[in-house]
CSV table of C-alpha atoms in Angstrom, one decimal:
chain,number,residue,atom,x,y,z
Q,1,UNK,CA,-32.7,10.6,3.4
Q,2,UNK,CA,-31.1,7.3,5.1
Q,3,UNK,CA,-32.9,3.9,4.2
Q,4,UNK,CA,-32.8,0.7,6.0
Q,5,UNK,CA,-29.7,-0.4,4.1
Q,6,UNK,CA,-27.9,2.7,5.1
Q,7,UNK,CA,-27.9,2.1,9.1
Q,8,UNK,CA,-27.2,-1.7,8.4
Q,9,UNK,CA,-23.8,-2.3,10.1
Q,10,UNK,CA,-21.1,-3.9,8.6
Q,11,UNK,CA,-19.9,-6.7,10.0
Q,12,UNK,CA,-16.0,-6.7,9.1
Q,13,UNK,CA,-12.7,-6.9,10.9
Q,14,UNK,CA,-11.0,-4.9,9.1
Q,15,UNK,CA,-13.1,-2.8,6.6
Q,16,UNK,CA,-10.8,-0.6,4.9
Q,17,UNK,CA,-8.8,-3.4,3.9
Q,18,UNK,CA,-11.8,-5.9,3.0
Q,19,UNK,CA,-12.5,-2.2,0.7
Q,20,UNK,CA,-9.2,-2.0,-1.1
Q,21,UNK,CA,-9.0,-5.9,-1.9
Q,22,UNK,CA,-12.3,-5.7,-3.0
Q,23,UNK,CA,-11.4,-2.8,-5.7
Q,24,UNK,CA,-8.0,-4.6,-6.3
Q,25,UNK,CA,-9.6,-7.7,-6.8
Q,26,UNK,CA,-12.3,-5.5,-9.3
Q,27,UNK,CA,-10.1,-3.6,-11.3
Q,28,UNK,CA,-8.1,-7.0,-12.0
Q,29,UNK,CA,-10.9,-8.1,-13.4
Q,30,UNK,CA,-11.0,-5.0,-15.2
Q,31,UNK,CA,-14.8,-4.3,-14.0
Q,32,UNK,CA,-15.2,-0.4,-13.5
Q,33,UNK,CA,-15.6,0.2,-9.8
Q,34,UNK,CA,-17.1,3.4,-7.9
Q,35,UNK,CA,-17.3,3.2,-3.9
Q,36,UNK,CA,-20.7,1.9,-4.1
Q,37,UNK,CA,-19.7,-0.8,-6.6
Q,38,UNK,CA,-17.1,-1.6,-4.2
Q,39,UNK,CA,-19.6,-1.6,-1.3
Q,40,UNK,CA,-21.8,-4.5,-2.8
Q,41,UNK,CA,-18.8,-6.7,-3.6
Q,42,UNK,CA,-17.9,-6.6,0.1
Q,43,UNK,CA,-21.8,-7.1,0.9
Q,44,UNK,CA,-21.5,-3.4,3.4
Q,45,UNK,CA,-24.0,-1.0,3.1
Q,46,UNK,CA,-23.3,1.8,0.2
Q,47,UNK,CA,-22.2,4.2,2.9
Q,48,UNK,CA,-20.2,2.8,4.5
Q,49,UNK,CA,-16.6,2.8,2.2
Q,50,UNK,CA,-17.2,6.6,3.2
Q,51,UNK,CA,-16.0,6.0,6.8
Q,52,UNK,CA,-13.1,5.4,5.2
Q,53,UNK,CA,-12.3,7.0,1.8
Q,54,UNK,CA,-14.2,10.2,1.0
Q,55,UNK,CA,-14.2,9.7,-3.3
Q,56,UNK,CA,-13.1,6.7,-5.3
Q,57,UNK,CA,-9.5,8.7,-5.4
Q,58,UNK,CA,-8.8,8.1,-2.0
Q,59,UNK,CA,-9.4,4.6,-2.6
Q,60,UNK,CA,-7.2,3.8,-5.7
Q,61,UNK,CA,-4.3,5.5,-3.8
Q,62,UNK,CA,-4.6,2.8,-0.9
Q,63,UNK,CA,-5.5,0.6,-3.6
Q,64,UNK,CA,-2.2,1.5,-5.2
Q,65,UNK,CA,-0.6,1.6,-1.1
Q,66,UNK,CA,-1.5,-1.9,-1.0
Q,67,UNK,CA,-0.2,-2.9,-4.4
Q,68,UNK,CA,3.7,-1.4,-3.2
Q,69,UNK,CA,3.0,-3.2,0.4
Q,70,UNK,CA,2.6,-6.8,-1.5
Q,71,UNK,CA,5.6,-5.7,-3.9
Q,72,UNK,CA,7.9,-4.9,-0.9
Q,73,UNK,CA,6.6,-8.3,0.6
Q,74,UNK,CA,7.9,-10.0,-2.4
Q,75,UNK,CA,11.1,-8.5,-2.6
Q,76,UNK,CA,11.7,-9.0,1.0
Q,77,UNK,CA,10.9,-12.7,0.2
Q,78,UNK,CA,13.7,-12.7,-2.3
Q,79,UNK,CA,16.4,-10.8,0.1
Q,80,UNK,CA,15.5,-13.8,2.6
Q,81,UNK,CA,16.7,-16.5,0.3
Q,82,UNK,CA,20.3,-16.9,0.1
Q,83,UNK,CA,21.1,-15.7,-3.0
Q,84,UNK,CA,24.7,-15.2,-4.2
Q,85,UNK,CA,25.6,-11.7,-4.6
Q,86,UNK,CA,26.0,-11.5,-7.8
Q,87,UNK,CA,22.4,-12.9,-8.3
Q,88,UNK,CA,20.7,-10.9,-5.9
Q,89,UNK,CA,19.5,-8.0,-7.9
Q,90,UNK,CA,18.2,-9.7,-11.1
Q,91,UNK,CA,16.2,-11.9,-8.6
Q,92,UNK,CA,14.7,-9.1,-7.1
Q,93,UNK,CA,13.8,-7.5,-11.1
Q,94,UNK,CA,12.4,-11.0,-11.8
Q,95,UNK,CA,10.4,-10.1,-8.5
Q,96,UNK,CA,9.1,-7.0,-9.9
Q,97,UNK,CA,8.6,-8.0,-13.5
Q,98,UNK,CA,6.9,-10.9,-12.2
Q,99,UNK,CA,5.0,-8.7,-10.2
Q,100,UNK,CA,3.9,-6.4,-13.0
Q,101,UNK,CA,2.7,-9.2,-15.1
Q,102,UNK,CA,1.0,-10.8,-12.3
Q,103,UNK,CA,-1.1,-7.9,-11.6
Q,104,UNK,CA,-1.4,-5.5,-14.4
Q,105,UNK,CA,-4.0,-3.4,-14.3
Q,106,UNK,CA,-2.5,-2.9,-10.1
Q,107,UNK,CA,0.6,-2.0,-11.1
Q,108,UNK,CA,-0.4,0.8,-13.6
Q,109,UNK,CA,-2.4,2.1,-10.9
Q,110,UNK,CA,0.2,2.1,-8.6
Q,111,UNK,CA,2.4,4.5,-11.1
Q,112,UNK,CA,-0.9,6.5,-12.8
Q,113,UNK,CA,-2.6,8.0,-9.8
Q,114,UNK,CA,-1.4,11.5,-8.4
Q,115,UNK,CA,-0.5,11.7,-4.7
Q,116,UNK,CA,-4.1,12.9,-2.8
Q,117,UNK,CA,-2.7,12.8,0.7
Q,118,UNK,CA,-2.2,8.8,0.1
Q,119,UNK,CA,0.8,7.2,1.7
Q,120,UNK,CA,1.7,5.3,-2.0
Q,121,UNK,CA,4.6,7.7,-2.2
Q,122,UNK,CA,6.0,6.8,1.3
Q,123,UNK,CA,5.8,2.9,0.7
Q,124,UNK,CA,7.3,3.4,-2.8
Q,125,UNK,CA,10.3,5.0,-1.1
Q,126,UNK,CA,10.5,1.8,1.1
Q,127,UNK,CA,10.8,-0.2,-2.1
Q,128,UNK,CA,13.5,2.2,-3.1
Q,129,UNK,CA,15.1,1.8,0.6
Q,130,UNK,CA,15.0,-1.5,0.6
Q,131,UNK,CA,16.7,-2.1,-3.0
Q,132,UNK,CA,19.4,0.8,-1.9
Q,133,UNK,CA,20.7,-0.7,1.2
Q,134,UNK,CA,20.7,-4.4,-1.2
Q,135,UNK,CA,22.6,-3.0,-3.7
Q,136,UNK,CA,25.2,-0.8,-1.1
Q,137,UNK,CA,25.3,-4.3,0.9
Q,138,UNK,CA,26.0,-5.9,-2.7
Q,139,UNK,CA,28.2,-3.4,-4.6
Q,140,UNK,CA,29.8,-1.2,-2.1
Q,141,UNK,CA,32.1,0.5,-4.3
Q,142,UNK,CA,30.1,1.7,-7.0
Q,143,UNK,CA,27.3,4.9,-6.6
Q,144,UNK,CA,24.3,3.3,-4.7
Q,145,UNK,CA,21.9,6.3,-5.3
Q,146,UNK,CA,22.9,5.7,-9.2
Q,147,UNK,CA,22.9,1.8,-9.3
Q,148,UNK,CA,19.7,1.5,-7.3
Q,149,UNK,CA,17.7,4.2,-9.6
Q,150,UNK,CA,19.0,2.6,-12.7
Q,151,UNK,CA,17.9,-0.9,-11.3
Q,152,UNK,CA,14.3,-0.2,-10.8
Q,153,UNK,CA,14.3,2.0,-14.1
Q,154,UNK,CA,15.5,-1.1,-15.8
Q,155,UNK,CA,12.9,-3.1,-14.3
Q,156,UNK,CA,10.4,-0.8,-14.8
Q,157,UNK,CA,11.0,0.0,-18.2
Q,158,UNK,CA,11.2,-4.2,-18.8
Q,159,UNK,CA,7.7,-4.6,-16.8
Q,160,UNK,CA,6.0,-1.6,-18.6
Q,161,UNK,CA,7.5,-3.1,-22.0
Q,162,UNK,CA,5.9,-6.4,-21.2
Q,163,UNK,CA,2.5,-5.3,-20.2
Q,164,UNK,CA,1.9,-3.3,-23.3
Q,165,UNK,CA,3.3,-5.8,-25.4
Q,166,UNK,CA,6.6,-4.1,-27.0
Q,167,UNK,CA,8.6,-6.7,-25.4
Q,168,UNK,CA,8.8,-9.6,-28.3
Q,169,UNK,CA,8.3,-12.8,-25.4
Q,170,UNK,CA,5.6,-14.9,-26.0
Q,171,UNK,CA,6.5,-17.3,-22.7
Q,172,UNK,CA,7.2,-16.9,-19.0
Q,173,UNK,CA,10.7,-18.3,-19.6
Q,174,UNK,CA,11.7,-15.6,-22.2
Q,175,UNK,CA,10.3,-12.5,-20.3
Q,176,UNK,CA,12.7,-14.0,-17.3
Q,177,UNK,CA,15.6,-14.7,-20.6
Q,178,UNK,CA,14.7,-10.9,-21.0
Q,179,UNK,CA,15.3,-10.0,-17.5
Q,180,UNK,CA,17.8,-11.5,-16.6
Q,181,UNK,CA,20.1,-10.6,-19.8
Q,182,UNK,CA,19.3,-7.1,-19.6
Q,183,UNK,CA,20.6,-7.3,-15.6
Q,184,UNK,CA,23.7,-9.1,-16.2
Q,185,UNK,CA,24.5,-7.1,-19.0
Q,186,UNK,CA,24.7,-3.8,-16.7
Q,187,UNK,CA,25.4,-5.8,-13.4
Q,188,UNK,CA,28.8,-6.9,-15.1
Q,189,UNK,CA,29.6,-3.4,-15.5
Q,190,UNK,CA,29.0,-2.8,-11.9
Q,191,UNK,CA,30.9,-5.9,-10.7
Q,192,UNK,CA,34.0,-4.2,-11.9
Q,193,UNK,CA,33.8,-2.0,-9.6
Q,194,UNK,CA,31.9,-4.3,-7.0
Q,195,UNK,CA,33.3,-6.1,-3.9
């Protein structure tokens, strides 16, 4: 049975992405969030996130969409600089680790959820475009499929340290010591072979 709240309309632009801020900006806050919970915090009626996610799953993969958009952003922001070559790629792990630190319980969704028709996967492979075509512009003699896979490992791996505390930092300038060792330790190796 509808009730009064039900056939309110919503008065939002954009919906769907005042929705997944909404359960971005909850699950930061490390509230527990359903579609309803989500509803209220945008001020919609509790219908109406089902317009545009049919279960809280659909929702945490756009969530998680969102979360690789605003990482690709970043990294993009980092590419514009100019950067010497040889400083390129650890910028762009400081841009991830940062990233990860920034917004941590985001970016375990982001690699926790399974696919459910979401497009995370296909903006994920952006990221993954995007760091390929740096590191071919960057190191064109070495194996770019290898050296890009190996880069966001690393910087995963760093991140995912960090966030669950096995990485012995207790300051914003050692986690970026951290990085930025760690990359020009391997990135040395790849410079031998570089341009």
């Amino acid at each position: 049975m509808s009730t009064a709240e039900d056939k309110q309309p919503h008065h939002h632009g954009n919906l769907r992405a005042a929705l997944v801020a909404a359960g971005i900006a909850m699950l930061e806050r490390g509230e527990r969030f359903s579609l309803r919970a989500v509803a209220r915090e945008v001020g919609v009626s509790q219908t109406a996130p089902y317009r545009h996610f049919p279960d809280k799953a659909h929702l945490e993969a756009a969530m998680a969409s969102a979360g690789f958009e605003t990482m690709k952003r970043r990294m993009e922001t980092v590419l514009a600089r100019s950067t010497p070559y040889s400083q390129v790629l650890t910028d762009l792990a400081l841009s991830y680790v940062h990233f990860a630190a920034e917004n941590p319980a985001l970016y375990d969704l982001m690699f926790s959820i399974s696919a459910c028709g979401d497009d995370r996967l296909s903006v994920s492979a952006e990221v993954f475009a995007l760091l390929e075509e740096t590191v071919a512009e960057h190191y064109p003699r070495v194996d770019t499929y290898g050296l890009t896979t190996a880069g966001w490992s690393m910087a995963h791996g760093l991140a995912s340290l960090y966030l669950s505390g096995q990485l012995p930092v207790t300051t914003a300038e050692e986690l970026d010591a951290r990085v930025t060792g760690a990359f020009s330790a391997v990135l040395s190796l790849a410079a031998a072979d570089g341009p």
